[in-house]
GROMACS .gro file of C-alpha atoms in nm:
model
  443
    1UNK     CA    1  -1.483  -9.376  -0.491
    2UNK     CA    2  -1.675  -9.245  -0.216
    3UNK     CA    3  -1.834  -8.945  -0.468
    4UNK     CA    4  -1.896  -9.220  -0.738
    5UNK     CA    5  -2.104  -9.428  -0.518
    6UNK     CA    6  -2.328  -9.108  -0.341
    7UNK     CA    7  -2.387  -8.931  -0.664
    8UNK     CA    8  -2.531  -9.220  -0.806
    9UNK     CA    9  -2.866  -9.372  -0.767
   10UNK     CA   10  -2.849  -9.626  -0.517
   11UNK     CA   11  -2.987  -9.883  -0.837
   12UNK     CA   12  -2.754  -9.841  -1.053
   13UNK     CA   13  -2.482  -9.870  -0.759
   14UNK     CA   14  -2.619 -10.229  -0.670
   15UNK     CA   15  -2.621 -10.350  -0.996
   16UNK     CA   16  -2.273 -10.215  -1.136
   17UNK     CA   17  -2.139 -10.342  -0.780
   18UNK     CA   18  -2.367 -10.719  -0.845
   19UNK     CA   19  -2.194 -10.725  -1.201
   20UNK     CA   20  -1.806 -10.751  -1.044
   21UNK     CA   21  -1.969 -11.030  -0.762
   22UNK     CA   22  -1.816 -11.335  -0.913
   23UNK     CA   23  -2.033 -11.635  -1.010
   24UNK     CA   24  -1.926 -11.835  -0.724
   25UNK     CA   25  -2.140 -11.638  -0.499
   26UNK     CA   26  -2.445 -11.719  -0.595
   27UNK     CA   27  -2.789 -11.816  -0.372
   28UNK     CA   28  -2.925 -12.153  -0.411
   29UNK     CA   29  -3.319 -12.153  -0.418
   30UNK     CA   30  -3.416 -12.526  -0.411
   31UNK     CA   31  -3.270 -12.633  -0.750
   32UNK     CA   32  -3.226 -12.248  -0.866
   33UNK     CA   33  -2.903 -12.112  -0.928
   34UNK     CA   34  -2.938 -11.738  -0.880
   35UNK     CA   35  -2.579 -11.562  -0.938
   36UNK     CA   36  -2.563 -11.199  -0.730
   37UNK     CA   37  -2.670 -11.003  -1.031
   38UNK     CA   38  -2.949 -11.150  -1.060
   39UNK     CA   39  -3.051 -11.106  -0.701
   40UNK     CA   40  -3.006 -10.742  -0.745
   41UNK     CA   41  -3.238 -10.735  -1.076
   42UNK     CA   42  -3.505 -10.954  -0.852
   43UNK     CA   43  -3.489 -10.683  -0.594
   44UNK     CA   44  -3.491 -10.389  -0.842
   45UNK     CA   45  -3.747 -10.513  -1.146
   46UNK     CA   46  -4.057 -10.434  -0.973
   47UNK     CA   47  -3.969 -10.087  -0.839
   48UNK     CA   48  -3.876 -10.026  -1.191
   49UNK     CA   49  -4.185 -10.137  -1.312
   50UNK     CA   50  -4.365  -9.911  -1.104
   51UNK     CA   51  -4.202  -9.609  -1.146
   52UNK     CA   52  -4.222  -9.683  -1.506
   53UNK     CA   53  -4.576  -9.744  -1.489
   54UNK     CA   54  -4.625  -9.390  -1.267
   55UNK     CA   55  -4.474  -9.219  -1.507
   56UNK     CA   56  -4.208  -9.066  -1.274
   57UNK     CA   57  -3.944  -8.831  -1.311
   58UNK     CA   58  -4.132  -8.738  -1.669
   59UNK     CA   59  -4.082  -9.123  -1.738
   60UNK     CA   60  -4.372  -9.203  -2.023
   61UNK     CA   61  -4.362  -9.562  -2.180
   62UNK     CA   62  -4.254  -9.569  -2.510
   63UNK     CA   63  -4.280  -9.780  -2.827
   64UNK     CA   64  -3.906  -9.918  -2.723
   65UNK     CA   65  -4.008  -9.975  -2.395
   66UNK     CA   66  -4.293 -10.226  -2.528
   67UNK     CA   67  -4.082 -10.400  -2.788
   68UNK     CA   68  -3.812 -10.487  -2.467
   69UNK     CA   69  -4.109 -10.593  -2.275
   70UNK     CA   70  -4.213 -10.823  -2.562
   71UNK     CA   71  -3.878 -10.936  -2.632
   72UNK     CA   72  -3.860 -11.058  -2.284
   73UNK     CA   73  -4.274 -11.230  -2.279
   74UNK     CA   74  -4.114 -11.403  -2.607
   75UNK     CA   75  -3.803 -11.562  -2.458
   76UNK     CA   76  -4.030 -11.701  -2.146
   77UNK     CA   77  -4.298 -11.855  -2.395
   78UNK     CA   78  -4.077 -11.973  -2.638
   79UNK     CA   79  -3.821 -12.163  -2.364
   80UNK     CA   80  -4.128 -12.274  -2.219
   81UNK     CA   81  -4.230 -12.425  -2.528
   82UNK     CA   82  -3.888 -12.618  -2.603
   83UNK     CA   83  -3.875 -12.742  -2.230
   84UNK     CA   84  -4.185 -12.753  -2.081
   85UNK     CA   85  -4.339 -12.528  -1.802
   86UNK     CA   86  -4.074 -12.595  -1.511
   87UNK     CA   87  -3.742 -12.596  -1.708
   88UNK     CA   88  -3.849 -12.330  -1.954
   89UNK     CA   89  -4.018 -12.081  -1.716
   90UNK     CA   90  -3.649 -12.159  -1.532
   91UNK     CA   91  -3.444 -12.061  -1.832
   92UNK     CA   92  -3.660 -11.809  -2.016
   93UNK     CA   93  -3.760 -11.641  -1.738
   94UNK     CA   94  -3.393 -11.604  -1.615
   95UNK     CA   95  -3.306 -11.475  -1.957
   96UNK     CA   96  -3.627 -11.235  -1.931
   97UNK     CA   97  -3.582 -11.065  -1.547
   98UNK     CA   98  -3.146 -11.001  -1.738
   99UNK     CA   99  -3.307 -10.852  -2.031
  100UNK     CA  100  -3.598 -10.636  -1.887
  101UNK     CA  101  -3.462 -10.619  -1.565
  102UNK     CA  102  -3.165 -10.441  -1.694
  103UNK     CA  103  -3.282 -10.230  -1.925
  104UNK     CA  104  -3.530 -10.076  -1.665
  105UNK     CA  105  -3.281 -10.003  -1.400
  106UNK     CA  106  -3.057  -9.797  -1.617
  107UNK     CA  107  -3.402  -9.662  -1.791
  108UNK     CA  108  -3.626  -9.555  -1.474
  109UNK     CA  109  -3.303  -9.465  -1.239
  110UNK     CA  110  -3.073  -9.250  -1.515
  111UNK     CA  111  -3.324  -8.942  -1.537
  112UNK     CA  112  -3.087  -8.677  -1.634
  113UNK     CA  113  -2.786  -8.508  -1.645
  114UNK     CA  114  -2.673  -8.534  -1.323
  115UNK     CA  115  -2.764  -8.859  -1.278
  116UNK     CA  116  -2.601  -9.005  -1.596
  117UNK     CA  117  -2.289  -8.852  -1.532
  118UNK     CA  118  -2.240  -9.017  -1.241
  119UNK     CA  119  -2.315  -9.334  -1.386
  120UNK     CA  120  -2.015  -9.305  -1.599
  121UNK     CA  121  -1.776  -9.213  -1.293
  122UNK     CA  122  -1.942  -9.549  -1.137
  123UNK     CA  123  -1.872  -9.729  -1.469
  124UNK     CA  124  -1.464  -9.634  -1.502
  125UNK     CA  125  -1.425  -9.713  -1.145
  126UNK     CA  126  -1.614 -10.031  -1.159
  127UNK     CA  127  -1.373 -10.110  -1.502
  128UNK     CA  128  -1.067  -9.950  -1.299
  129UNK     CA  129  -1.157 -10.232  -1.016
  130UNK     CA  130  -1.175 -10.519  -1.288
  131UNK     CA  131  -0.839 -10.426  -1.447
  132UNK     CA  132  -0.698 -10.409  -1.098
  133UNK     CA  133  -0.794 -10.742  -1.048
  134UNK     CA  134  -0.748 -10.877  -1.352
  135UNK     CA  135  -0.373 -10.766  -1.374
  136UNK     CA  136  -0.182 -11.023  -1.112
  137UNK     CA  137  -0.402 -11.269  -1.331
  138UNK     CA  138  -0.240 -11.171  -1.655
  139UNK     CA  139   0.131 -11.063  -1.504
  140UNK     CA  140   0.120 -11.456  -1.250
  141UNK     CA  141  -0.053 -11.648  -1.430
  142UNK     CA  142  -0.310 -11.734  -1.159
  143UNK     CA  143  -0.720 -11.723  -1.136
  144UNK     CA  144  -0.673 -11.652  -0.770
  145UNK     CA  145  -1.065 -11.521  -0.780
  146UNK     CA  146  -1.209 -11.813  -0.896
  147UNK     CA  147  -0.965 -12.059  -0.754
  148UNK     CA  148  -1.004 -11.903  -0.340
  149UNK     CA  149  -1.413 -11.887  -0.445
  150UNK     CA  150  -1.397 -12.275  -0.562
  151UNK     CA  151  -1.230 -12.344  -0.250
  152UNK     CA  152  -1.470 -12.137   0.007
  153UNK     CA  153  -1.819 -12.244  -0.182
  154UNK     CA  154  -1.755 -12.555  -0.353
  155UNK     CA  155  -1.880 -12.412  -0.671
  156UNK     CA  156  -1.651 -12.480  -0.965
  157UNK     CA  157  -1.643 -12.274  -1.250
  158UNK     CA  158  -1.446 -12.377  -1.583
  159UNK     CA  159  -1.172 -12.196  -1.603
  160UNK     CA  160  -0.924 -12.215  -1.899
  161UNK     CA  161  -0.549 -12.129  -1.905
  162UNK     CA  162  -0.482 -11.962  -2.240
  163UNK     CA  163  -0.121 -11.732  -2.289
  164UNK     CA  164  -0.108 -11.456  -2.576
  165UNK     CA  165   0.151 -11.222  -2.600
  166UNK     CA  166   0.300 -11.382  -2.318
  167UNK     CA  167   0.038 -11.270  -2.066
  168UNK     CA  168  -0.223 -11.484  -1.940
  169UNK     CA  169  -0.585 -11.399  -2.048
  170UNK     CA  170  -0.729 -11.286  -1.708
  171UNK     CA  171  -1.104 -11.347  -1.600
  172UNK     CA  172  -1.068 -11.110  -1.331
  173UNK     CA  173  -1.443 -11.176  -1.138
  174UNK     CA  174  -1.584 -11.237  -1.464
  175UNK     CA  175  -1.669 -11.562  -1.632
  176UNK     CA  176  -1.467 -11.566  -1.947
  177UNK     CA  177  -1.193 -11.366  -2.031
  178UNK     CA  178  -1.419 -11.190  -2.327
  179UNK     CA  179  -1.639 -11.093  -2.107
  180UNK     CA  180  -1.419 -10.889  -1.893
  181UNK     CA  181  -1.313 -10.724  -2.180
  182UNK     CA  182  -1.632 -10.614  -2.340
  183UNK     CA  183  -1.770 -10.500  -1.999
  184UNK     CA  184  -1.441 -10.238  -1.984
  185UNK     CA  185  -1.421 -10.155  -2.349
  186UNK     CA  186  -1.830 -10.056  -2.426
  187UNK     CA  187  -1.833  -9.734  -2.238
  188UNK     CA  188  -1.488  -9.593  -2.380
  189UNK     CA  189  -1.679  -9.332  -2.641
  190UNK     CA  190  -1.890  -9.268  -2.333
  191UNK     CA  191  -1.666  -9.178  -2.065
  192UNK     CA  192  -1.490  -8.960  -2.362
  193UNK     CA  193  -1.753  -8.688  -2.423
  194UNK     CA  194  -1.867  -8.735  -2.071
  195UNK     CA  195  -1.567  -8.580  -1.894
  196UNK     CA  196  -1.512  -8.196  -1.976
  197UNK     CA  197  -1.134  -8.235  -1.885
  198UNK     CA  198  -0.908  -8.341  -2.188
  199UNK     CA  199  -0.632  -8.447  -1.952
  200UNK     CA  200  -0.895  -8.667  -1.698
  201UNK     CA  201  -1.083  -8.757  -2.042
  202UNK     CA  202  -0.767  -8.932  -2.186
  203UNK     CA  203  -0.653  -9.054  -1.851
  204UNK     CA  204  -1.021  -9.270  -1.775
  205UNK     CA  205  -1.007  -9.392  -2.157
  206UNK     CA  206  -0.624  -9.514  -2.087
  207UNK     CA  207  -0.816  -9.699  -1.784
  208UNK     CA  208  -1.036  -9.843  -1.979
  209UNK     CA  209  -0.780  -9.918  -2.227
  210UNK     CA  210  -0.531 -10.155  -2.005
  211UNK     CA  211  -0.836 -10.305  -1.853
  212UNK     CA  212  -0.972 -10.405  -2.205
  213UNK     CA  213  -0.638 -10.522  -2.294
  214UNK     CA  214  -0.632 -10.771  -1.961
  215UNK     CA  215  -0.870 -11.016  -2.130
  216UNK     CA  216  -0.587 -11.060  -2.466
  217UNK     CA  217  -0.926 -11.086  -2.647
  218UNK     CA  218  -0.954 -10.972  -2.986
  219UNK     CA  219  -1.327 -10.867  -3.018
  220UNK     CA  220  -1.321 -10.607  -2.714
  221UNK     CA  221  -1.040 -10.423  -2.824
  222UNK     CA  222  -1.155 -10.413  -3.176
  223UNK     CA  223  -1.510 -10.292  -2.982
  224UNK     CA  224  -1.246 -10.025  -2.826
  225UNK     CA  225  -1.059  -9.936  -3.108
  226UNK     CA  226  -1.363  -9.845  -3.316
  227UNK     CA  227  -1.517  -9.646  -3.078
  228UNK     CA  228  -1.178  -9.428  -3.089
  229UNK     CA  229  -1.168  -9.427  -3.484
  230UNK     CA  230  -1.543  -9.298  -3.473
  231UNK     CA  231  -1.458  -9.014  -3.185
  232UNK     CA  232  -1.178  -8.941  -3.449
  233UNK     CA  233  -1.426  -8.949  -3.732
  234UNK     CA  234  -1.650  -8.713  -3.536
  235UNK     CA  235  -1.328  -8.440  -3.534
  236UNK     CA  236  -1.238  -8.485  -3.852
  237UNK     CA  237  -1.581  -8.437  -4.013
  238UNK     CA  238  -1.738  -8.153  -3.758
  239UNK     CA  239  -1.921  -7.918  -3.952
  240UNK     CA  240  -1.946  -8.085  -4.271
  241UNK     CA  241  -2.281  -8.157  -4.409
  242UNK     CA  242  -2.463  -8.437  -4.446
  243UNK     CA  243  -2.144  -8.691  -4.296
  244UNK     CA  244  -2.333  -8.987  -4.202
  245UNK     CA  245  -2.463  -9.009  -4.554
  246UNK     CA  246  -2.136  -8.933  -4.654
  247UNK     CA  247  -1.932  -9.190  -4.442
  248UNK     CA  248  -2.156  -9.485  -4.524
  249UNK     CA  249  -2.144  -9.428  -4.890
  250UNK     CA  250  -1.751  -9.402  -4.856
  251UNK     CA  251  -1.781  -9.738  -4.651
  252UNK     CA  252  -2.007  -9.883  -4.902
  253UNK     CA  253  -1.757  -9.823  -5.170
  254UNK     CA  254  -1.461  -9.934  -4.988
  255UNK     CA  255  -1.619 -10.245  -4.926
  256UNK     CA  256  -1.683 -10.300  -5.255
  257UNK     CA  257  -1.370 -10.215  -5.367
  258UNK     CA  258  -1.188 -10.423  -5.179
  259UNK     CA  259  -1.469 -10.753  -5.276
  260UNK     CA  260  -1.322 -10.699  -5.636
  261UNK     CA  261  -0.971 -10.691  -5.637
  262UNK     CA  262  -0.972 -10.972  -5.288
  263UNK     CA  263  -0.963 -11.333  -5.287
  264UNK     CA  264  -1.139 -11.377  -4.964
  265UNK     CA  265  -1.413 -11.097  -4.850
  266UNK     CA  266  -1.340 -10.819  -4.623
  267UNK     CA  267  -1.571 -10.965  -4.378
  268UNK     CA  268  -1.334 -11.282  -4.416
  269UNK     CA  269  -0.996 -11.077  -4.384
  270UNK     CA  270  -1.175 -10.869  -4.061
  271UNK     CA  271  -1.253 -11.225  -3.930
  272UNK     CA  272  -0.942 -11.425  -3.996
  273UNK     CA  273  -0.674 -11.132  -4.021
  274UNK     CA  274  -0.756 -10.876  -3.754
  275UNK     CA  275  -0.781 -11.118  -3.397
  276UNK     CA  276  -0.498 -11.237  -3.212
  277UNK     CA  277  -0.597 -11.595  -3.300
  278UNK     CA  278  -0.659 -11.661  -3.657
  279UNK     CA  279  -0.852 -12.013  -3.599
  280UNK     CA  280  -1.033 -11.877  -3.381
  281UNK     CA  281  -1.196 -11.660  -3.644
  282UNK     CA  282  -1.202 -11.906  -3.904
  283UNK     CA  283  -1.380 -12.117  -3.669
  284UNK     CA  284  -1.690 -11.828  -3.578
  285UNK     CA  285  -1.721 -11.798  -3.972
  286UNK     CA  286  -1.808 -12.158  -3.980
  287UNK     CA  287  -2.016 -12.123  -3.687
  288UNK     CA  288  -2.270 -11.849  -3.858
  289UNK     CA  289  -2.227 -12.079  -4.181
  290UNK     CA  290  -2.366 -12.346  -4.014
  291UNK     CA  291  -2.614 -12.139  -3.716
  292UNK     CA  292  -2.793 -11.950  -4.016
  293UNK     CA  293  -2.855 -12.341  -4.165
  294UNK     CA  294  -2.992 -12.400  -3.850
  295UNK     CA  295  -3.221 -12.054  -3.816
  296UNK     CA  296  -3.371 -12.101  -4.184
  297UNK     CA  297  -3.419 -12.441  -4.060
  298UNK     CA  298  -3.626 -12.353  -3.752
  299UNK     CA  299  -3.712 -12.004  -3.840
  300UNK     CA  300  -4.024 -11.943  -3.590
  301UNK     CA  301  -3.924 -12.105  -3.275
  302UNK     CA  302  -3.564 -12.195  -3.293
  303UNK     CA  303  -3.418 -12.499  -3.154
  304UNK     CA  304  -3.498 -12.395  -2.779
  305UNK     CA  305  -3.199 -12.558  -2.601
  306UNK     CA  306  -3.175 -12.837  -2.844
  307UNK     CA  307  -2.827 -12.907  -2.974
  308UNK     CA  308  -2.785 -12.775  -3.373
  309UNK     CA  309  -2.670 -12.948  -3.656
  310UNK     CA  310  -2.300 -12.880  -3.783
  311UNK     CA  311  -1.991 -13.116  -3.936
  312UNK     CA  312  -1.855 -13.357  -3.686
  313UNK     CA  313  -1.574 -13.198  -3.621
  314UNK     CA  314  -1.721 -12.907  -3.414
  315UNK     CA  315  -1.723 -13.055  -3.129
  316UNK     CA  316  -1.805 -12.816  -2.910
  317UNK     CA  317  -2.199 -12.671  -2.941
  318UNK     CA  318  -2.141 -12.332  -2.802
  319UNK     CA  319  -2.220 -12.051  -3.063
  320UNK     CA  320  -1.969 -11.736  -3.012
  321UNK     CA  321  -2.235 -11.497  -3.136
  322UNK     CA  322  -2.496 -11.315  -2.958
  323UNK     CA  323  -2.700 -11.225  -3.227
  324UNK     CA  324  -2.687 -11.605  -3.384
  325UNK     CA  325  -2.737 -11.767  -3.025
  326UNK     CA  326  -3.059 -11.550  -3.000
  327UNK     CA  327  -3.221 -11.610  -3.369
  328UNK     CA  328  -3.133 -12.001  -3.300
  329UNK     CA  329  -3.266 -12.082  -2.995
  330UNK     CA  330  -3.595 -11.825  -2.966
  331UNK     CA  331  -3.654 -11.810  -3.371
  332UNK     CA  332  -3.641 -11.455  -3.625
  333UNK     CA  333  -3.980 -11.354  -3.417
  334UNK     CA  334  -3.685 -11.306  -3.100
  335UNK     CA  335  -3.432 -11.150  -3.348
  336UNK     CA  336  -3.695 -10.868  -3.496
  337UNK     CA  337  -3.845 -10.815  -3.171
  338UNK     CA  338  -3.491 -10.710  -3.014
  339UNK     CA  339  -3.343 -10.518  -3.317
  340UNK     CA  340  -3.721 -10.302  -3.331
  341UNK     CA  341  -3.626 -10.219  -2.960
  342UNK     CA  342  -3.243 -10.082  -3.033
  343UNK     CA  343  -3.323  -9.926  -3.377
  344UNK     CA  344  -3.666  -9.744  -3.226
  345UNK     CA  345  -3.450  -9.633  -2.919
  346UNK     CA  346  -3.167  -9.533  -3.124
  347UNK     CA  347  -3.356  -9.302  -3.337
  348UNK     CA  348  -3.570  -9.157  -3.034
  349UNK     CA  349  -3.267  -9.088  -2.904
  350UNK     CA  350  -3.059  -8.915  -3.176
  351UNK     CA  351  -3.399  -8.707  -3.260
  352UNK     CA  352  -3.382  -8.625  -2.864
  353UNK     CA  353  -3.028  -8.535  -2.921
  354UNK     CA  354  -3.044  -8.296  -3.207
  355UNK     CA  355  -3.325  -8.058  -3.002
  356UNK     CA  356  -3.162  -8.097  -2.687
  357UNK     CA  357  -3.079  -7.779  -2.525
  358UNK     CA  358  -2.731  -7.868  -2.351
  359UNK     CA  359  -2.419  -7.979  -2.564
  360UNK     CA  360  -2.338  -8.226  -2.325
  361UNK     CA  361  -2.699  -8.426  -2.447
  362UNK     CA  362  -2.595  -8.397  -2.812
  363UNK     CA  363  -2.261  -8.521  -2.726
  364UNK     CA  364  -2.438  -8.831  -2.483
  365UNK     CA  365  -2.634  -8.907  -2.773
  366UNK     CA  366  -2.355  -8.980  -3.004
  367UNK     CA  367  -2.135  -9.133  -2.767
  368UNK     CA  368  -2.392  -9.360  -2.722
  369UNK     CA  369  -2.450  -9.422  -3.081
  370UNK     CA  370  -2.104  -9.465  -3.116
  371UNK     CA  371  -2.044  -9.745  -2.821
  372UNK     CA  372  -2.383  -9.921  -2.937
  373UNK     CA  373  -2.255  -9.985  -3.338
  374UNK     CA  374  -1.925 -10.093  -3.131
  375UNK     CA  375  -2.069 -10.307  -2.892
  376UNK     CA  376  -2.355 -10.456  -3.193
  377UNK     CA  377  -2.060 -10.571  -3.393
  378UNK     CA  378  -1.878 -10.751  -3.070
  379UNK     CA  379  -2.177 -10.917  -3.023
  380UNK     CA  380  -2.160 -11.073  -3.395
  381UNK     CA  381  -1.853 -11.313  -3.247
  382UNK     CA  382  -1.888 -11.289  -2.850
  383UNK     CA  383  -2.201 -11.425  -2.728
  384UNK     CA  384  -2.319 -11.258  -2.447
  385UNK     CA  385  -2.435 -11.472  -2.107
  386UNK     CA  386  -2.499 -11.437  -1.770
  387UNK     CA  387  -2.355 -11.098  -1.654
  388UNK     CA  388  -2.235 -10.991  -1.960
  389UNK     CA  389  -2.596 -11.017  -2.098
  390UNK     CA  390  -2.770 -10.816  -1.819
  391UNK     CA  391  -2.460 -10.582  -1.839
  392UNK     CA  392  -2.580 -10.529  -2.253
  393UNK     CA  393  -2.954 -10.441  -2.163
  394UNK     CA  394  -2.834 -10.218  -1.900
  395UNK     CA  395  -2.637 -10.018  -2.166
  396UNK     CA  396  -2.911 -10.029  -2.356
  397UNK     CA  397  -3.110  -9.836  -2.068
  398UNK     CA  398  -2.835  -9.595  -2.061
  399UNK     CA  399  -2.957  -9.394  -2.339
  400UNK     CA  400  -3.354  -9.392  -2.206
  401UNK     CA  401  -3.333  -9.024  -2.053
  402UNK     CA  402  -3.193  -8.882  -2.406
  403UNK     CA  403  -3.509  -9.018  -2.577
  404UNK     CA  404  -3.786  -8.833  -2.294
  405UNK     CA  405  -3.806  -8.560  -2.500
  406UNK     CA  406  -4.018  -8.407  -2.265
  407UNK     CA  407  -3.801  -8.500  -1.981
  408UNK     CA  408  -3.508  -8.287  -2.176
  409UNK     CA  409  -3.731  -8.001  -2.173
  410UNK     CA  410  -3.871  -8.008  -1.827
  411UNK     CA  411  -3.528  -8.047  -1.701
  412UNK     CA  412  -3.363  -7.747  -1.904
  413UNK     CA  413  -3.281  -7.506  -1.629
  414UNK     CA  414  -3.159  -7.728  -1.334
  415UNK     CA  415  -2.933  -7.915  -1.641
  416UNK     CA  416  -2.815  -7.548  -1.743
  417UNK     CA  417  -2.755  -7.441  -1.399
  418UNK     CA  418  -2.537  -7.751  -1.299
  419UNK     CA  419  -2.306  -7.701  -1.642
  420UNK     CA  420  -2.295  -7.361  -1.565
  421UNK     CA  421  -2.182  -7.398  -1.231
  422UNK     CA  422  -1.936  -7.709  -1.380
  423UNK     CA  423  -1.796  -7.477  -1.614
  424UNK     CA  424  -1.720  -7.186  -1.409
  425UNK     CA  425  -1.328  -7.227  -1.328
  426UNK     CA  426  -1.302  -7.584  -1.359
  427UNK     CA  427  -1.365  -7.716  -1.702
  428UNK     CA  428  -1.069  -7.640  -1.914
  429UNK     CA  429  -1.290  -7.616  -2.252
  430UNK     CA  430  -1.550  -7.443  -2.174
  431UNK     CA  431  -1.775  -7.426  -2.461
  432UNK     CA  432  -1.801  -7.793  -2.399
  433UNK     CA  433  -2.058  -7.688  -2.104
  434UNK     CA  434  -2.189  -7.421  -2.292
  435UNK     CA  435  -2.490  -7.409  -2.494
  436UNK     CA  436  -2.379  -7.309  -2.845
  437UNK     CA  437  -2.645  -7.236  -3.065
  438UNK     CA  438  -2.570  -7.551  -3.289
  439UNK     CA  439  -2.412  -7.825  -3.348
  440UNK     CA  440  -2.164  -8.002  -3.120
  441UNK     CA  441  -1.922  -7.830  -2.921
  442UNK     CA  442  -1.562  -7.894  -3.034
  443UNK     CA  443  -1.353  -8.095  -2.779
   0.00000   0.00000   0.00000
């Protein structure tokens, strides 16, 4: 633990160590609510600024890097538009300093390939922590995290006790169940290609694996399990031509496939069929019936925090989607500006990938790819709040040093000298430190 924490910048340390702080601890500020993570992005966002705006460590700002920003000005005007200067500024601009503020600390801090790595042995022993935790939760029965915090601040969190499987779903430090699953499952491709050991490799992703499974939530461990079909997909189909082309027409024809001969659609079967609670997926497909009603409805500015229209018997107004929660409340303008950001970064950082000149970046670059399509899907039936939303833009950040293409370059010897030295002896496959000519090298 003690190499984890020293090898990695003293930023990214604060915040992985702020997202485990349960909610309980927050600082009051007047009428403010300020949970510990965001405390840590308060501290961190203008440093991050700066250094973007310096243009250190080859840092240049990028097309992605303005769409965030925007996305972030967008959610503070548009809040402040719903609910007035004082309430909005409050909730926008909380939304905003999670958004930007996480993003930036992953982008400005994670430079290169020393630094990244050690991110990811920060990351499996911040999810080995939260499984730890989480497990007397699931075996007992008891929130003994929240319940001792209630007692010692006074702050009550809601707190729901739900068996499956006959476990109970465990919150660990984290506010919902859901939420400490996605946080352990989105970095499984990651931590994959990121350790050169097959042995360690499997033995952090069976980490990550029991700690996803703590929450008994279906959408993380689907977010797990299809980040190990598409590492499997990656060995099956090294070396053939043209496979992304390939794989999404094969998809496109399953899918089609399956709409003919199907009474209900394989979105509908995914939705219903694959969870551990069927009503539970019924009930989100009613919820994006009813939240796209509501977008077309209010297309430009959303509904702000205003309650939505649905059949009476939805009682509750929460929307389990984060892609539906943003497009209803902040309007499509909210929705484009955030999906420009991902798809611009995304293919800045697969170009970056392709020319980079250690196998390791390639292989970053499509774990990354990999966890992102894993994590975008979760986030079409978990909404994601409070930690678990600065947690996403930080992810997002992880990829920022891939897409500096001239960062890659100017950073080509140290990077070549520190696999080298990795390799020598202690890497059991070594052409996965190498630098092969082409193409990925084979794990």
């Amino acid at each position: 633990m003690r190499r984890m924490i020293a090898d990695a910048p003293w930023p990214v340390v604060l915040l992985v160590a702020s997202f485990l702080a349960p909610t309980e601890l927050s600082l009051y500020l007047g009428g403010l609510r300020l949970p510990p993570h965001r405390v840590a992005l308060l501290v961190l966002i203008l440093p991050a600024l700066w250094r973007l705006a310096r243009g250190r460590d080859g840092l240049r700002v990028r097309a992605f890097d303005v769409l965030f920003a925007g996305y972030a000005a967008w959610t503070i005007g548009v809040f402040m538009h719903h609910q007035g200067q004082s309430e909005g500024l409050q909730f926008g601009g909380s939304l905003a300093l999670e958004s930007l503020g996480g993003y930036l600390v992953a982008r400005v801090w994670i430079r290169d390939v020393a630094t990244y790595r050690a991110s990811m042995r920060l990351l499996v022993g911040a999810i080995a922590a939260a499984g730890l935790i989480a497990l007397p939760e699931a075996v007992l029965g008891i929130h003994y995290v929240h319940d001792i915090l209630r007692e010692l601040t006074g702050y009550h969190h809601p707190i729901g006790h739900e068996t499956r499987l006959g476990l109970t779903r465990a919150y660990g430090t984290f506010d919902h169940p859901i939420h400490l699953g996605t946080f352990c499952a989105s970095v499984a491709a990651l931590v994959w290609f990121n350790e050169p050991r097959l042995k360690e490799a499997r033995r952090k992703v069976g980490i990550i694996a029991a700690a996803t499974f703590m929450g008994l939530s279906s959408a993380p461990l689907l977010c797990f399990f299809l980040q190990v079909a598409f590492v499997g997909w990656d060995k099956l189909t090294r070396g053939v031509k043209g496979r992304f082309a390939l794989t999404l027409v094969a998809v496109a024809l399953l899918y089609a496939g399956l709409s003919l001969v199907m009474t209900r659609s394989p979105f509908m079967i995914v939705a219903t069929g694959m969870v551990l609670d069927s009503w539970t997926g019924y009930y989100r497909m009613v919820i994006w019936e009813w939240g796209l009603i509501n977008v077309w409805a209010n297309p430009l500015a959303g509904l702000g925090l205003g309650d939505w229209e649905r059949p009476w018997w939805m009682i509750s107004a929460s929307v389990d989607a984060f892609w539906l929660v943003i497009t209803m409340r902040a309007g499509i303008p909210a929705f484009l500006l955030l999906v420009a950001a991902i798809v611009t970064m995304s293919v800045a950082v697969n170009r970056a990938g392709k020319r980079a000149p250690l196998a390791e970046m390639r292989q970053a670059a499509l774990a990354w790819s990999m966890a992102l399509i894993a994590l975008s899907l979760v986030a079409c039936t978990v909404h994601f709040w409070n930690v678990l939303h600065a947690y996403f833009f930080f992810f997002l950040g992880l990829a920022g040093w891939l897409a500096d293409a001239q960062r890659v370059q100017a950073g080509r010897s140290s990077d070549r000298a520190h696999a080298t030295g990795v390799a020598d002896g202690r890497a059991r496959r070594v052409g996965y430190w190498a630098d092969p000519p082409e193409g990925l090298a084979a794990r």
